[in-house]
Short mmCIF file of C-alpha atoms in Angstrom, two decimals:
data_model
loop_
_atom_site.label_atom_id
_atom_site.label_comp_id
_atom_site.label_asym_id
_atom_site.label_seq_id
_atom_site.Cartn_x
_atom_site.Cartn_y
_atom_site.Cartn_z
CA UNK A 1 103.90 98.50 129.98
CA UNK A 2 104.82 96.85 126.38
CA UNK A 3 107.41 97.43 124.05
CA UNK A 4 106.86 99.93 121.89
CA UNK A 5 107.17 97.66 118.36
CA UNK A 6 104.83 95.65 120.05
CA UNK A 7 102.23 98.57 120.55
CA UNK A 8 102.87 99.61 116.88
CA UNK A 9 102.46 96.17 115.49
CA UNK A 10 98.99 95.52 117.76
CA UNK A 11 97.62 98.89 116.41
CA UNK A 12 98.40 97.66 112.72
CA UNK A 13 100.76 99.93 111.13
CA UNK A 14 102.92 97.02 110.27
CA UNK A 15 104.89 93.95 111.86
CA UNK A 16 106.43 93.75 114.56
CA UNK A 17 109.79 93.56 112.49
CA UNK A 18 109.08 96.04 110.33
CA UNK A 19 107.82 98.63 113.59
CA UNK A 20 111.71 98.06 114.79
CA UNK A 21 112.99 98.96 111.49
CA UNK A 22 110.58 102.38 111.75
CA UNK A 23 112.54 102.89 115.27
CA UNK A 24 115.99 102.28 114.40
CA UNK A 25 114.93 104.70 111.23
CA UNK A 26 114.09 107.17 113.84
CA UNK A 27 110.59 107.90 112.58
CA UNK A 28 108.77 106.92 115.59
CA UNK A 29 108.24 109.38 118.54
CA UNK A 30 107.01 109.14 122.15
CA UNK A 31 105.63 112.26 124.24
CA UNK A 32 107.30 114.01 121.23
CA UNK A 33 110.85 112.43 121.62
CA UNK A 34 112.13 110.44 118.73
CA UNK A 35 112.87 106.74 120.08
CA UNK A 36 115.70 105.05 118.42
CA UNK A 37 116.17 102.06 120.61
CA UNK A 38 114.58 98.75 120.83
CA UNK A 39 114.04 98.25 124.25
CA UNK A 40 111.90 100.97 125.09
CA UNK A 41 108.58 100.24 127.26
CA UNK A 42 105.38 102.43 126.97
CA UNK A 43 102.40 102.69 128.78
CA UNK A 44 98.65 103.57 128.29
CA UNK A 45 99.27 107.70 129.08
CA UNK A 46 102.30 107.65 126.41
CA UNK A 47 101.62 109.17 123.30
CA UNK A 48 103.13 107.57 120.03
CA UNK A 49 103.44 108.33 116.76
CA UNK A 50 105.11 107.09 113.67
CA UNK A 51 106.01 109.44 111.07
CA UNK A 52 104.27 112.07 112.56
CA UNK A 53 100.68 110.40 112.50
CA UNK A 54 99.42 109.41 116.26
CA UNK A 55 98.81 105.85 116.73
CA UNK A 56 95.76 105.04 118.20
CA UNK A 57 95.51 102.03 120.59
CA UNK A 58 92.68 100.49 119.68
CA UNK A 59 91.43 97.42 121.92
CA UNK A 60 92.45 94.20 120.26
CA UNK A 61 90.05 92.19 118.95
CA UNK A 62 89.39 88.74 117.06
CA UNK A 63 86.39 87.65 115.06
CA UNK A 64 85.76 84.42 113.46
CA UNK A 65 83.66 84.94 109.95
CA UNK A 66 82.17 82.46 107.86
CA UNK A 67 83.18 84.01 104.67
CA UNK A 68 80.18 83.57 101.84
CA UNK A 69 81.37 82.70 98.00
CA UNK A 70 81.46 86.24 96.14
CA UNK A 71 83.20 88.18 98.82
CA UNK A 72 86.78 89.98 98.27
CA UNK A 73 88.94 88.85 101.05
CA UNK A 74 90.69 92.75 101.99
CA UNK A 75 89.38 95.67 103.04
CA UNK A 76 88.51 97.46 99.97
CA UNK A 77 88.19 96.32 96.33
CA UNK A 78 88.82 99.14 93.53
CA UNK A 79 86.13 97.02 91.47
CA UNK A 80 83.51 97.95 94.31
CA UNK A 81 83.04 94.18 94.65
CA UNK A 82 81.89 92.96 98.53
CA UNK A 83 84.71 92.93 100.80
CA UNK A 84 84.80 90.87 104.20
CA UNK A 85 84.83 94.19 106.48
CA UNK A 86 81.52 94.87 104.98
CA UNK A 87 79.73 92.11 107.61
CA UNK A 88 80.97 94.58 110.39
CA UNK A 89 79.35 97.40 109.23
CA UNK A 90 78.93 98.80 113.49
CA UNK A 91 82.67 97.88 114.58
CA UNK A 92 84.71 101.14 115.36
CA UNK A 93 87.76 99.13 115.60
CA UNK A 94 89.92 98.90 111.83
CA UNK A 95 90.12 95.04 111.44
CA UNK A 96 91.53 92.93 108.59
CA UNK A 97 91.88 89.26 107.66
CA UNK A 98 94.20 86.42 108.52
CA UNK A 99 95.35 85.69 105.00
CA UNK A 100 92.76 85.32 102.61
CA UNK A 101 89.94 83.11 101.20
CA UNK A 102 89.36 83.26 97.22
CA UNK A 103 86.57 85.08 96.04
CA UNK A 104 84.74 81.73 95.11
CA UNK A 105 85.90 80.25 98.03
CA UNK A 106 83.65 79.99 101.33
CA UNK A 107 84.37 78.98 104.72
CA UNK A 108 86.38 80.21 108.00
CA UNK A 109 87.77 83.07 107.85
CA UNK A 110 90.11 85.10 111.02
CA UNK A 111 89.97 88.90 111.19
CA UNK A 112 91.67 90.93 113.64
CA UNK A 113 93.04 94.80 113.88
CA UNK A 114 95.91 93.09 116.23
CA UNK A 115 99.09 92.56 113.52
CA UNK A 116 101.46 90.52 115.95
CA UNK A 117 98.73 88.31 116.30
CA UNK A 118 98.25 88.20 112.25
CA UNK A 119 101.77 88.16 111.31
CA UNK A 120 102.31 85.00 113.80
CA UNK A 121 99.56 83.07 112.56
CA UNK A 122 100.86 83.35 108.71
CA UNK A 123 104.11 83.49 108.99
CA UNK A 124 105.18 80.08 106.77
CA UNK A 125 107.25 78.90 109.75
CA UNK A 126 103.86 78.21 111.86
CA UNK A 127 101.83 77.51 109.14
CA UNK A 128 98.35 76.20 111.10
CA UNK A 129 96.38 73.19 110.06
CA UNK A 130 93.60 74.22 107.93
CA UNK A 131 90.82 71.77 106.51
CA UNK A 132 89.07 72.21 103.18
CA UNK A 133 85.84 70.47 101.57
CA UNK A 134 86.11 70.43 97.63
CA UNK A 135 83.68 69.48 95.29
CA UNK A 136 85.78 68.44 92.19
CA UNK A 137 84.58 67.44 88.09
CA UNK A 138 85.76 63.83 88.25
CA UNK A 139 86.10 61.13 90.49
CA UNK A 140 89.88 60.70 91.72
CA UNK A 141 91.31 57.49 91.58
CA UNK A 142 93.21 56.26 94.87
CA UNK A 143 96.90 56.92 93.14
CA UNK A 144 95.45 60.21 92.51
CA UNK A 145 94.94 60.89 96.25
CA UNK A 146 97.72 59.52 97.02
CA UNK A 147 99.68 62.08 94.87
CA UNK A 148 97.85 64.84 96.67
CA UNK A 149 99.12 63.14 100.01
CA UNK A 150 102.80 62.63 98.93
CA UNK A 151 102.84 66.41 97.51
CA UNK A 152 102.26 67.54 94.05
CA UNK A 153 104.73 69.70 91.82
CA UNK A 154 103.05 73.14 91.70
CA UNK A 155 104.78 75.91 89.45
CA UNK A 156 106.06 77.49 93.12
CA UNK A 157 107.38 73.90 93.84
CA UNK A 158 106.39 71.02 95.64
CA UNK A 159 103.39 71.09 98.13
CA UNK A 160 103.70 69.52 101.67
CA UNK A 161 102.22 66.21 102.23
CA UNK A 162 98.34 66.28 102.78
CA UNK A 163 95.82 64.36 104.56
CA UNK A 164 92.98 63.58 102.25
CA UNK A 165 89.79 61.46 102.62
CA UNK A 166 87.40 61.03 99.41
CA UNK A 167 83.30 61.59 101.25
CA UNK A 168 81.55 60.67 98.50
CA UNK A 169 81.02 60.31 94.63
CA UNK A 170 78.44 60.95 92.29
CA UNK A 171 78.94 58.15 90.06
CA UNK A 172 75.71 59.62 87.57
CA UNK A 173 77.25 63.01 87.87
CA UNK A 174 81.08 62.26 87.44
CA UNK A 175 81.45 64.52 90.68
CA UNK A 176 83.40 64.12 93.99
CA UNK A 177 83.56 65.41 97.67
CA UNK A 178 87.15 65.49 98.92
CA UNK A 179 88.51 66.38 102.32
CA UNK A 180 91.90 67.97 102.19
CA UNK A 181 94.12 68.89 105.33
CA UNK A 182 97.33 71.02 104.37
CA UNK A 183 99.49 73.62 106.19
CA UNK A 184 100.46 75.60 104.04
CA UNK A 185 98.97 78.79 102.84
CA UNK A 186 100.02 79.86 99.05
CA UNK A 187 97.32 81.43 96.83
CA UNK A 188 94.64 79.12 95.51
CA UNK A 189 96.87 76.06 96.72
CA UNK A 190 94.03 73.67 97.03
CA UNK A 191 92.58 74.11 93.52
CA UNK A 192 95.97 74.09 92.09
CA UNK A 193 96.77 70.98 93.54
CA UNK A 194 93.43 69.40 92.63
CA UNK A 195 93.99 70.64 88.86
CA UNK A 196 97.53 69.17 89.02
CA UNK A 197 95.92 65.74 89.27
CA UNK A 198 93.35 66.64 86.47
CA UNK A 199 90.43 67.58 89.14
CA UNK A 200 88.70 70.83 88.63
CA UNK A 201 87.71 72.41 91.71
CA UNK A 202 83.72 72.99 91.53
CA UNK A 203 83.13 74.04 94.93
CA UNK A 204 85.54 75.03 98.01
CA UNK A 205 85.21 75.83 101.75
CA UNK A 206 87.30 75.96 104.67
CA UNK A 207 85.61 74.08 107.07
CA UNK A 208 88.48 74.22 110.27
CA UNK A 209 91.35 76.88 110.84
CA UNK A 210 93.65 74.46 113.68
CA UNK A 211 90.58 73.75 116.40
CA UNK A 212 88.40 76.25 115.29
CA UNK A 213 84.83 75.62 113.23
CA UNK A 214 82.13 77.28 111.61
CA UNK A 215 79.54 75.55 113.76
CA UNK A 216 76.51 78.11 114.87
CA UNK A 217 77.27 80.11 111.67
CA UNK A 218 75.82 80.94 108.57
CA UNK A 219 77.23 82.18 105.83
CA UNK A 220 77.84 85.83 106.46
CA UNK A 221 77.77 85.84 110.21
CA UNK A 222 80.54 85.97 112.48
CA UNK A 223 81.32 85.35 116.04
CA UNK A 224 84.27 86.62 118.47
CA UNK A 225 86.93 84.48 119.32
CA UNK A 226 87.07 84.06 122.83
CA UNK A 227 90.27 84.92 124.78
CA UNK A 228 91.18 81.17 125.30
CA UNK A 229 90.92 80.68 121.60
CA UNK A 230 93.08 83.47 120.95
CA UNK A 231 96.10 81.73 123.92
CA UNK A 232 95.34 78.44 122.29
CA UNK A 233 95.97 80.12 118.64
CA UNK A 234 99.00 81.48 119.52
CA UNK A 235 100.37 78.52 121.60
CA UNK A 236 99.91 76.20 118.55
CA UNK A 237 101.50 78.73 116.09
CA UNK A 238 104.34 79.21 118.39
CA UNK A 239 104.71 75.82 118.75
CA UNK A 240 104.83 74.86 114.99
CA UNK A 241 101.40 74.47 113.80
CA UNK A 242 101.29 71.03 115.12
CA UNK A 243 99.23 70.90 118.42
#
């Protein structure tokens, strides 16, 4: 037995908040009964539906993509442009991603159809360690890392502090590869903060989402997370992001 926002919230209709909003709203129903209360428990042989529409209880499930550059990070794009559920072209399940990748950004990628899971993983509070491999146009200067690591004034405000190495530089070229650990998660943070230092971003991938890795992968394949990964994922959101 689980609660019922729970059920609502793994099948994806929305949050787990927002499914308790859709209760006390009285537009969820179960064996035809409208539920109004929180603390109400169903099992596999209940039927639910929100606003009249059956939910279907899909098996939850968790892939691990290594997203390619050129690829729309949602489920459809109204410019017909390659979308990440395109690589699962034999799933039956309705899966989305964890956040999103850039389209010219490559690199790990999470994709699930379970929304408690999703909504844990990026809400801000638990923001997860994520690790990021640019290739910039110029070759930053140590106080210029160092402003990257102390946090950089963004037109959203200031970033979190960062753990950057520089991994090489192309002297000949005027080019540089930069490791950059954050945890936060606004959009296009990483070439934002690279630009605020005067660094254009050439090249970016996400190369580690908290323990997780792209190793075995090529660009375009994916893998499923196992169901330790999954405990371990939610263990170090719940716990702040830190572990």
């Amino acid at each position: 037995m689980e609660r019922l926002q729970k059920v609502i919230a793994r099948a994806g209709i929305a949050s787990r908040r927002k499914a308790e909003e859709m209760i006390l709203q009285g537009r969820v129903k179960v064996n035809g009964r409208v539920v109004t209360e929180l603390g109400v428990k169903v099992g596999p042989s209940d039927d639910v539906e929100v606003d009249g529409i059956p939910v279907e209880r899909e098996e939850p499930v968790y892939y691990l993509l290594y997203k390619p550059r050129g690829v729309i990070s949602s489920v459809k794009d109204e410019k017909g442009r390659k979308v990440v559920t395109d690589f699962f072209k034999d799933l039956h399940q309705r899966i989305y991603p964890v956040g999103r990748l850039d389209y010219d950004t490559s690199g790990l990628l999470l994709l699930t159809n379970d929304g408690d899971f999703a909504n844990l993983l990026m809400h801000p509070r638990y923001e997860i360690e994520k690790v990021y491999v640019a290739k910039v146009k110029g070759i930053p200067t140590r106080e210029q890392l160092k402003q990257l690591e102390k946090g950089v004034l963004l037109e959203d405000g200031m970033t979190a502090p960062a753990k950057v190495k520089l991994l090489s530089a192309d002297r000949k070229k005027r080019t540089a590869i930069v490791e950059i650990r954050i945890h936060e998660g606004r959009n296009r943070q990483v070439r934002r903060m690279f630009e605020a230092i005067g660094c254009e971003v050439l090249k970016l991938k996400r190369e580690r989402y908290a323990f997780l890795d792209l190793k075995g992968l090529r660009p375009g394949e994916y893998r499923e997370l196992t169901p330790h990964e999954v405990k371990l994922l939610r263990a170090i959101a719940q716990s702040g992001g830190r572990k």
